Amino acid sequence: MSRIRVLVSGAYGRMGRFVMNAVHDARDMELVGAVDPAGVGHAVSEILDIDTELQISGHLAGSLDEIRPDVMVDFTVPDVVMDNIEAALTRKVACVVGTTGFSPTDIQVVQNMCHRTGTAAVVAPNFSIGANLMMRFAKEAARSFDYAEIIERHHEKKVDSPSGTAVRTAELMAQAREEAFEQVPTEVDKAPGSRGGTVESIQVHATRMPGYVADQEVVFGGPGERLVISHVSISRECFMPGVLLAVRKVRSLEGLVHGLEHVL
Ligand code: NAD
C-alpha cells in the first residue's frame, strides 16, 4: 500500500515540529513538504533529529503545486489558516487543521469550500484523545447540572483566548441542554472581566503563563455537590495520535468534519 504523502504547514512552529516528527515516524506516511515563512531555507534535519533532505519553503501554493501531497496538516495562526485551507482544497489536497480561532462563519466557509471542491477536511480545536473524552463527559454532565464554568490554562505564547477547546466544550455542553445554564452576575464588580467571558451562557476563564501546555477544567455545581472534569496536557506529544488518525482517515470522509470526536 502506498504511503500517505503529507505536507506540514506551520512547520517551523512548536506544533509543526511535533507533527513533522510524528509523520516521519509513522510507517504508513511520508513527510513530503514543510512550509513556514518563518523558517524559510532551514533544512528540516537542522531543527529535528530526523533523516530527511527536506527544506522549509515559504510559499504554500507553490509547494502544493510542486509536491502534490495527499494531505496538508496545518498548525499555523488564525490570520492565515483560511487562506491555507483554500489553497489546499482548491488543489484537491485534503486538510487536517489544528489551528484554533475559527468562528462559526469560518466553519461554514470551510464546509462550503469542501463541498465545492469535493475534498474533505478535519478541523479540530483539540487533537488530544484525553481532551476529547473530557469534552464528551462534559457534554454528558451538562444535562444534569444547571451551573457550569470552564477554566482553561495555557502557555504564555498562545495568541487566542479563550482556547478553541474551551469554546468547543461550551458549544457541546449547550447542545446537550434545552435551557441556558444559570447566570450568576455579581452585584459588585470590582475588576471588570473577573467573572470571565461568556460562551454559550457559560463563563470561561483563561489563564496564560509559562508552566502550562494546555489544561482545562469543566466545573459543574449542584446542591451540595460539585463535579470537576479535568484534563492536563504535559507535552504536545499528546496531540499526535489524534493528528495521525485524522491524516489516515480524512480522505475517506466527506465534506468538513469539525471535531476529533467524529473521527474517533
Ligand atoms: P507557533 O506560533 O509555534 O507556530 C505557528 C507557526 O505558523 C509559526 O512558525 C509561523 O511562522 C507559522 N506561519 C505563520 N503564517 C504562516 C503561513 N502563511 N503559512 C505557513 N506557516 C505560517 O504556534 P503553535 O503553538 O505551534 O500553535 C499553532 C496553532 O495550533 C495555534 O492556533 C494553536 O492554538 C493551535 N493548537 C492546536 C492544537 C490542537 O490540538 N488542535 C494543539 C496545540 C495548538
mmCIF file of C-alpha atoms and ligand atoms in Angstrom:
data_model
loop_
_atom_site.group_PDB
_atom_site.id
_atom_site.type_symbol
_atom_site.label_atom_id
_atom_site.label_comp_id
_atom_site.label_asym_id
_atom_site.label_seq_id
_atom_site.Cartn_x
_atom_site.Cartn_y
_atom_site.Cartn_z
ATOM 1 C CA MET A 1 0.000 0.000 0.000
ATOM 2 C CA SER A 2 1.371 3.429 -0.867
ATOM 3 C CA ARG A 3 2.242 5.755 1.957
ATOM 4 C CA ILE A 4 0.197 8.908 2.649
ATOM 5 C CA ARG A 5 2.184 11.902 1.403
ATOM 6 C CA VAL A 6 1.927 14.700 3.977
ATOM 7 C CA LEU A 7 2.844 18.385 3.780
ATOM 8 C CA VAL A 8 3.078 20.291 7.076
ATOM 9 C CA SER A 9 2.086 23.961 7.118
ATOM 10 C CA GLY A 10 3.448 25.886 10.108
ATOM 11 C CA ALA A 11 6.432 23.542 10.022
ATOM 12 C CA TYR A 12 8.782 25.852 11.942
ATOM 13 C CA GLY A 13 6.313 26.332 14.827
ATOM 14 C CA ARG A 14 6.019 24.344 18.042
ATOM 15 C CA MET A 15 3.200 22.066 16.825
ATOM 16 C CA GLY A 16 4.534 21.838 13.266
ATOM 17 C CA ARG A 17 7.788 20.338 14.526
ATOM 18 C CA PHE A 18 5.953 17.693 16.557
ATOM 19 C CA VAL A 19 3.776 16.857 13.554
ATOM 20 C CA MET A 20 6.786 16.508 11.234
ATOM 21 C CA ASN A 21 8.423 14.144 13.719
ATOM 22 C CA ALA A 22 5.257 12.068 14.124
ATOM 23 C CA VAL A 23 4.653 11.852 10.358
ATOM 24 C CA HIS A 24 8.280 10.917 9.769
ATOM 25 C CA ASP A 25 7.998 8.109 12.347
ATOM 26 C CA ALA A 26 4.679 6.770 11.015
ATOM 27 C CA ARG A 27 5.308 3.794 8.744
ATOM 28 C CA ASP A 28 2.312 4.491 6.544
ATOM 29 C CA MET A 29 3.186 8.168 5.954
ATOM 30 C CA GLU A 30 5.816 10.134 4.133
ATOM 31 C CA LEU A 31 6.794 13.701 5.035
ATOM 32 C CA VAL A 32 6.970 15.371 1.632
ATOM 33 C CA GLY A 33 6.621 19.087 2.351
ATOM 34 C CA ALA A 34 7.310 21.680 5.049
ATOM 35 C CA VAL A 35 6.033 25.250 4.720
ATOM 36 C CA ASP A 36 6.550 28.187 7.065
ATOM 37 C CA PRO A 37 7.589 31.746 6.179
ATOM 38 C CA ALA A 38 9.479 31.986 9.492
ATOM 39 C CA GLY A 39 11.746 29.046 8.705
ATOM 40 C CA VAL A 40 12.451 29.513 5.005
ATOM 41 C CA GLY A 41 15.674 27.887 3.885
ATOM 42 C CA HIS A 42 16.192 25.837 7.044
ATOM 43 C CA ALA A 43 16.744 22.134 6.473
ATOM 44 C CA VAL A 44 14.216 20.071 8.439
ATOM 45 C CA SER A 45 17.130 17.912 9.642
ATOM 46 C CA GLU A 46 18.609 21.067 11.252
ATOM 47 C CA ILE A 47 15.619 21.560 13.548
ATOM 48 C CA LEU A 48 14.639 17.926 14.125
ATOM 49 C CA ASP A 49 16.748 14.862 14.606
ATOM 50 C CA ILE A 50 15.370 13.100 11.549
ATOM 51 C CA ASP A 51 16.949 11.918 8.357
ATOM 52 C CA THR A 52 15.425 13.963 5.525
ATOM 53 C CA GLU A 53 16.610 16.284 2.799
ATOM 54 C CA LEU A 54 13.509 18.479 3.034
ATOM 55 C CA GLN A 55 13.944 22.253 3.261
ATOM 56 C CA ILE A 56 11.297 24.565 4.681
ATOM 57 C CA SER A 57 9.587 26.591 1.979
ATOM 58 C CA GLY A 58 7.813 29.920 2.471
ATOM 59 C CA HIS A 59 5.214 29.594 -0.237
ATOM 60 C CA LEU A 60 2.301 27.235 0.332
ATOM 61 C CA ALA A 61 0.597 27.468 -3.075
ATOM 62 C CA GLY A 62 3.872 26.846 -4.923
ATOM 63 C CA SER A 63 4.724 23.903 -2.674
ATOM 64 C CA LEU A 64 1.272 22.348 -3.121
ATOM 65 C CA ASP A 65 1.597 22.656 -6.918
ATOM 66 C CA GLU A 66 5.076 21.221 -6.971
ATOM 67 C CA ILE A 67 4.719 18.437 -4.385
ATOM 68 C CA ARG A 68 1.048 17.453 -4.830
ATOM 69 C CA PRO A 69 0.709 15.934 -1.327
ATOM 70 C CA ASP A 70 -2.260 13.769 -0.317
ATOM 71 C CA VAL A 71 -2.855 15.679 2.910
ATOM 72 C CA MET A 72 -1.897 19.085 4.293
ATOM 73 C CA VAL A 73 -1.633 19.364 8.071
ATOM 74 C CA ASP A 74 -1.962 22.978 9.237
ATOM 75 C CA PHE A 75 -0.902 24.311 12.635
ATOM 76 C CA THR A 76 -0.381 27.995 11.920
ATOM 77 C CA VAL A 77 -2.149 31.171 13.068
ATOM 78 C CA PRO A 78 -5.789 32.282 12.823
ATOM 79 C CA ASP A 79 -4.932 35.086 10.327
ATOM 80 C CA VAL A 80 -3.661 32.758 7.615
ATOM 81 C CA VAL A 81 -5.394 29.455 8.178
ATOM 82 C CA MET A 82 -8.432 30.177 5.966
ATOM 83 C CA ASP A 83 -6.199 31.084 3.005
ATOM 84 C CA ASN A 84 -4.118 27.951 3.597
ATOM 85 C CA ILE A 85 -7.194 25.726 3.641
ATOM 86 C CA GLU A 86 -8.467 27.332 0.450
ATOM 87 C CA ALA A 87 -5.099 26.845 -1.252
ATOM 88 C CA ALA A 88 -5.143 23.136 -0.365
ATOM 89 C CA LEU A 89 -8.802 22.341 -1.033
ATOM 90 C CA THR A 90 -8.852 24.072 -4.438
ATOM 91 C CA ARG A 91 -5.976 21.753 -5.386
ATOM 92 C CA LYS A 92 -7.923 18.774 -4.025
ATOM 93 C CA VAL A 93 -5.497 18.254 -1.174
ATOM 94 C CA ALA A 94 -7.343 17.006 1.942
ATOM 95 C CA CYS A 95 -6.776 19.052 5.102
ATOM 96 C CA VAL A 96 -6.160 18.239 8.745
ATOM 97 C CA VAL A 97 -6.305 21.512 10.641
ATOM 98 C CA GLY A 98 -5.369 22.103 14.262
ATOM 99 C CA THR A 99 -5.077 25.876 14.138
ATOM 100 C CA THR A 100 -7.597 27.428 16.528
ATOM 101 C CA GLY A 101 -9.609 30.641 16.461
ATOM 102 C CA PHE A 102 -12.329 29.612 13.960
ATOM 103 C CA SER A 103 -15.633 31.489 14.149
ATOM 104 C CA PRO A 104 -18.904 29.700 13.289
ATOM 105 C CA THR A 105 -18.841 31.632 9.976
ATOM 106 C CA ASP A 106 -15.312 30.374 9.219
ATOM 107 C CA ILE A 107 -16.513 26.814 9.805
ATOM 108 C CA GLN A 108 -19.388 27.373 7.400
ATOM 109 C CA VAL A 109 -16.994 28.799 4.791
ATOM 110 C CA VAL A 110 -14.707 25.755 5.094
ATOM 111 C CA GLN A 111 -17.716 23.470 4.812
ATOM 112 C CA ASN A 112 -18.747 25.229 1.577
ATOM 113 C CA MET A 113 -15.200 25.001 0.218
ATOM 114 C CA CYS A 114 -15.151 21.249 0.939
ATOM 115 C CA HIS A 115 -18.422 20.753 -0.921
ATOM 116 C CA ARG A 116 -17.372 22.943 -3.848
ATOM 117 C CA THR A 117 -14.052 21.138 -4.282
ATOM 118 C CA GLY A 118 -15.278 17.651 -3.356
ATOM 119 C CA THR A 119 -12.372 17.403 -0.913
ATOM 120 C CA ALA A 120 -12.548 16.629 2.807
ATOM 121 C CA ALA A 121 -11.140 18.417 5.824
ATOM 122 C CA VAL A 122 -10.891 17.667 9.525
ATOM 123 C CA VAL A 123 -10.791 20.788 11.683
ATOM 124 C CA ALA A 124 -10.312 20.032 15.367
ATOM 125 C CA PRO A 125 -9.611 22.504 18.140
ATOM 126 C CA ASN A 126 -8.036 19.698 20.129
ATOM 127 C CA PHE A 127 -6.400 16.523 18.816
ATOM 128 C CA SER A 128 -5.710 15.005 22.226
ATOM 129 C CA ILE A 129 -7.697 11.859 22.937
ATOM 130 C CA GLY A 130 -7.988 12.749 26.637
ATOM 131 C CA ALA A 131 -9.256 16.257 25.910
ATOM 132 C CA ASN A 132 -11.862 14.859 23.543
ATOM 133 C CA LEU A 133 -13.044 12.455 26.216
ATOM 134 C CA MET A 134 -13.201 15.414 28.629
ATOM 135 C CA MET A 135 -15.461 17.213 26.129
ATOM 136 C CA ARG A 136 -17.659 14.141 25.732
ATOM 137 C CA PHE A 137 -18.018 13.732 29.524
ATOM 138 C CA ALA A 138 -18.730 17.462 29.916
ATOM 139 C CA LYS A 139 -21.498 17.206 27.313
ATOM 140 C CA GLU A 140 -22.991 14.297 29.227
ATOM 141 C CA ALA A 141 -22.818 16.086 32.591
ATOM 142 C CA ALA A 142 -24.299 19.273 31.122
ATOM 143 C CA ARG A 143 -27.720 17.584 31.085
ATOM 144 C CA SER A 144 -27.670 17.100 34.854
ATOM 145 C CA PHE A 145 -26.341 20.381 36.267
ATOM 146 C CA ASP A 146 -27.634 23.954 35.918
ATOM 147 C CA TYR A 147 -24.394 25.685 36.897
ATOM 148 C CA ALA A 148 -21.165 25.297 34.941
ATOM 149 C CA GLU A 149 -17.985 27.240 34.317
ATOM 150 C CA ILE A 150 -14.823 26.435 32.339
ATOM 151 C CA ILE A 151 -11.279 27.278 33.407
ATOM 152 C CA GLU A 152 -8.598 26.813 30.753
ATOM 153 C CA ARG A 153 -4.861 27.275 31.296
ATOM 154 C CA HIS A 154 -2.322 27.658 28.515
ATOM 155 C CA HIS A 155 1.269 28.728 27.878
ATOM 156 C CA GLU A 156 2.005 32.439 27.564
ATOM 157 C CA LYS A 157 2.615 32.311 23.792
ATOM 158 C CA LYS A 158 -0.911 31.288 22.861
ATOM 159 C CA VAL A 159 -2.373 34.039 20.664
ATOM 160 C CA ASP A 160 -6.108 33.452 21.074
ATOM 161 C CA SER A 161 -8.414 33.297 24.056
ATOM 162 C CA PRO A 162 -10.477 31.575 25.139
ATOM 163 C CA SER A 163 -8.951 28.426 23.688
ATOM 164 C CA GLY A 164 -10.654 26.643 20.804
ATOM 165 C CA THR A 165 -11.126 23.684 23.141
ATOM 166 C CA ALA A 166 -12.970 25.805 25.697
ATOM 167 C CA VAL A 167 -15.246 27.238 23.014
ATOM 168 C CA ARG A 168 -15.930 23.790 21.573
ATOM 169 C CA THR A 169 -16.613 22.370 25.047
ATOM 170 C CA ALA A 170 -19.099 25.154 25.742
ATOM 171 C CA GLU A 171 -20.807 24.562 22.375
ATOM 172 C CA LEU A 172 -21.153 20.827 23.054
ATOM 173 C CA MET A 173 -22.450 21.463 26.582
ATOM 174 C CA ALA A 174 -25.036 23.934 25.246
ATOM 175 C CA GLN A 175 -26.141 21.463 22.541
ATOM 176 C CA ALA A 176 -26.890 18.900 25.254
ATOM 177 C CA ARG A 177 -29.413 21.169 27.031
ATOM 178 C CA GLU A 178 -32.682 22.802 26.206
ATOM 179 C CA GLU A 179 -32.134 25.697 28.614
ATOM 180 C CA ALA A 180 -29.176 28.008 29.160
ATOM 181 C CA PHE A 181 -27.033 27.482 32.250
ATOM 182 C CA GLU A 182 -27.859 29.652 35.260
ATOM 183 C CA GLN A 183 -26.143 33.029 35.158
ATOM 184 C CA VAL A 184 -24.560 34.320 38.365
ATOM 185 C CA PRO A 185 -23.751 38.005 37.930
ATOM 186 C CA THR A 186 -22.053 39.639 40.917
ATOM 187 C CA GLU A 187 -23.635 42.718 42.451
ATOM 188 C CA VAL A 188 -20.315 44.474 42.885
ATOM 189 C CA ASP A 189 -17.856 44.160 40.002
ATOM 190 C CA LYS A 190 -14.552 45.455 41.354
ATOM 191 C CA ALA A 191 -12.475 44.250 38.408
ATOM 192 C CA PRO A 192 -14.460 44.111 35.160
ATOM 193 C CA GLY A 193 -13.839 40.791 33.449
ATOM 194 C CA SER A 194 -13.121 38.925 36.665
ATOM 195 C CA ARG A 195 -16.157 36.689 36.047
ATOM 196 C CA GLY A 196 -14.638 35.646 32.725
ATOM 197 C CA GLY A 197 -16.029 35.761 29.197
ATOM 198 C CA THR A 198 -19.347 34.225 28.187
ATOM 199 C CA VAL A 199 -19.541 31.430 25.611
ATOM 200 C CA GLU A 200 -22.964 29.839 25.155
ATOM 201 C CA SER A 201 -24.147 31.057 28.617
ATOM 202 C CA ILE A 202 -21.062 29.536 30.271
ATOM 203 C CA GLN A 203 -18.425 31.687 31.988
ATOM 204 C CA VAL A 204 -14.982 30.852 30.580
ATOM 205 C CA HIS A 205 -11.794 31.860 32.380
ATOM 206 C CA ALA A 206 -8.478 31.821 30.521
ATOM 207 C CA THR A 207 -5.097 31.935 32.242
ATOM 208 C CA ARG A 208 -1.812 32.364 30.331
ATOM 209 C CA MET A 209 1.615 31.676 31.806
ATOM 210 C CA PRO A 210 4.747 29.547 31.438
ATOM 211 C CA GLY A 211 4.479 26.120 33.016
ATOM 212 C CA TYR A 212 1.422 25.044 31.043
ATOM 213 C CA VAL A 213 0.855 23.340 27.705
ATOM 214 C CA ALA A 214 -2.946 23.103 27.636
ATOM 215 C CA ASP A 215 -5.118 22.289 30.666
ATOM 216 C CA GLN A 216 -8.837 22.599 31.159
ATOM 217 C CA GLU A 217 -11.299 22.096 33.974
ATOM 218 C CA VAL A 218 -15.038 21.982 33.491
ATOM 219 C CA VAL A 219 -16.749 22.605 36.820
ATOM 220 C CA PHE A 220 -20.393 21.770 37.440
ATOM 221 C CA GLY A 221 -22.226 22.908 40.561
ATOM 222 C CA GLY A 222 -25.339 21.452 42.117
ATOM 223 C CA PRO A 223 -26.992 21.446 45.549
ATOM 224 C CA GLY A 224 -24.397 20.082 47.986
ATOM 225 C CA GLU A 225 -22.023 18.799 45.318
ATOM 226 C CA ARG A 226 -19.532 19.752 42.659
ATOM 227 C CA LEU A 227 -18.269 17.761 39.687
ATOM 228 C CA VAL A 228 -14.893 18.674 38.205
ATOM 229 C CA ILE A 229 -13.783 17.190 34.896
ATOM 230 C CA SER A 230 -10.132 17.948 34.417
ATOM 231 C CA HIS A 231 -7.710 17.345 31.590
ATOM 232 C CA VAL A 232 -3.975 18.026 31.782
ATOM 233 C CA SER A 233 -1.580 18.028 28.807
ATOM 234 C CA ILE A 234 2.034 17.668 29.839
ATOM 235 C CA SER A 235 3.542 17.588 26.336
ATOM 236 C CA ARG A 236 2.452 18.456 22.808
ATOM 237 C CA GLU A 237 3.081 14.776 22.088
ATOM 238 C CA CYS A 238 -0.486 14.182 23.364
ATOM 239 C CA PHE A 239 -1.901 15.705 20.158
ATOM 240 C CA MET A 240 -0.022 13.401 17.776
ATOM 241 C CA PRO A 241 -2.125 10.188 17.912
ATOM 242 C CA GLY A 242 -5.196 12.273 17.031
ATOM 243 C CA VAL A 243 -3.403 14.121 14.215
ATOM 244 C CA LEU A 244 -2.133 10.874 12.689
ATOM 245 C CA LEU A 245 -5.576 9.291 12.994
ATOM 246 C CA ALA A 246 -7.118 12.256 11.145
ATOM 247 C CA VAL A 247 -4.430 12.073 8.436
ATOM 248 C CA ARG A 248 -5.231 8.380 7.943
ATOM 249 C CA LYS A 249 -8.994 8.927 7.781
ATOM 250 C CA VAL A 250 -9.528 12.303 6.138
ATOM 251 C CA ARG A 251 -9.515 11.124 2.535
ATOM 252 C CA SER A 252 -12.293 8.638 3.250
ATOM 253 C CA LEU A 253 -14.523 11.333 4.781
ATOM 254 C CA GLU A 254 -16.984 13.653 3.075
ATOM 255 C CA GLY A 255 -17.037 17.407 3.454
ATOM 256 C CA LEU A 256 -15.916 19.042 6.669
ATOM 257 C CA VAL A 257 -15.618 17.078 9.878
ATOM 258 C CA HIS A 258 -15.479 19.518 12.792
ATOM 259 C CA GLY A 259 -14.091 17.991 15.953
ATOM 260 C CA LEU A 260 -11.982 14.894 16.512
ATOM 261 C CA GLU A 261 -14.884 13.243 18.314
ATOM 262 C CA HIS A 262 -16.438 12.489 14.910
ATOM 263 C CA VAL A 263 -13.262 10.762 13.713
ATOM 264 C CA LEU A 264 -12.521 8.704 16.834
HETATM 265 P P1 NAD B 1 3.572 28.636 16.821
HETATM 266 O O1 NAD B 1 3.470 30.123 16.897
HETATM 267 O O2 NAD B 1 4.722 27.968 17.486
HETATM 268 O O3 NAD B 1 3.587 28.169 15.290
HETATM 269 C C1 NAD B 1 2.806 28.748 14.288
HETATM 270 C C2 NAD B 1 3.678 28.755 13.044
HETATM 271 O O4 NAD B 1 2.874 29.123 11.907
HETATM 272 C C3 NAD B 1 4.835 29.784 13.109
HETATM 273 O O5 NAD B 1 6.079 29.132 12.930
HETATM 274 C C4 NAD B 1 4.522 30.733 11.973
HETATM 275 O O6 NAD B 1 5.682 31.252 11.339
HETATM 276 C C5 NAD B 1 3.742 29.831 11.027
HETATM 277 N N1 NAD B 1 3.005 30.546 9.997
HETATM 278 C C6 NAD B 1 2.533 31.820 10.025
HETATM 279 N N2 NAD B 1 1.978 32.118 8.839
HETATM 280 C C7 NAD B 1 2.094 31.027 8.046
HETATM 281 C C8 NAD B 1 1.691 30.739 6.711
HETATM 282 N N3 NAD B 1 1.069 31.636 5.952
HETATM 283 N N4 NAD B 1 1.968 29.504 6.215
HETATM 284 C C9 NAD B 1 2.598 28.570 6.969
HETATM 285 N N5 NAD B 1 3.023 28.800 8.249
HETATM 286 C C10 NAD B 1 2.759 30.016 8.768
HETATM 287 O O7 NAD B 1 2.184 28.080 17.373
HETATM 288 P P2 NAD B 1 1.858 26.588 17.870
HETATM 289 O O8 NAD B 1 1.990 26.508 19.344
HETATM 290 O O9 NAD B 1 2.581 25.628 17.003
HETATM 291 O O10 NAD B 1 0.288 26.526 17.561
HETATM 292 C C11 NAD B 1 -0.204 26.653 16.242
HETATM 293 C C12 NAD B 1 -1.721 26.618 16.252
HETATM 294 O O11 NAD B 1 -2.159 25.340 16.694
HETATM 295 C C13 NAD B 1 -2.385 27.633 17.193
HETATM 296 O O12 NAD B 1 -3.568 28.115 16.583
HETATM 297 C C14 NAD B 1 -2.714 26.798 18.419
HETATM 298 O O13 NAD B 1 -3.792 27.335 19.145
HETATM 299 C C15 NAD B 1 -3.092 25.508 17.753
HETATM 300 N N6 NAD B 1 -3.025 24.313 18.585
HETATM 301 C C16 NAD B 1 -3.966 23.378 18.319
HETATM 302 C C17 NAD B 1 -3.945 22.171 18.968
HETATM 303 C C18 NAD B 1 -4.971 21.137 18.601
HETATM 304 O O14 NAD B 1 -4.954 20.035 19.167
HETATM 305 N N7 NAD B 1 -5.864 21.436 17.646
HETATM 306 C C19 NAD B 1 -2.941 21.891 19.892
HETATM 307 C C20 NAD B 1 -1.982 22.854 20.147
HETATM 308 C C21 NAD B 1 -2.015 24.052 19.457
#
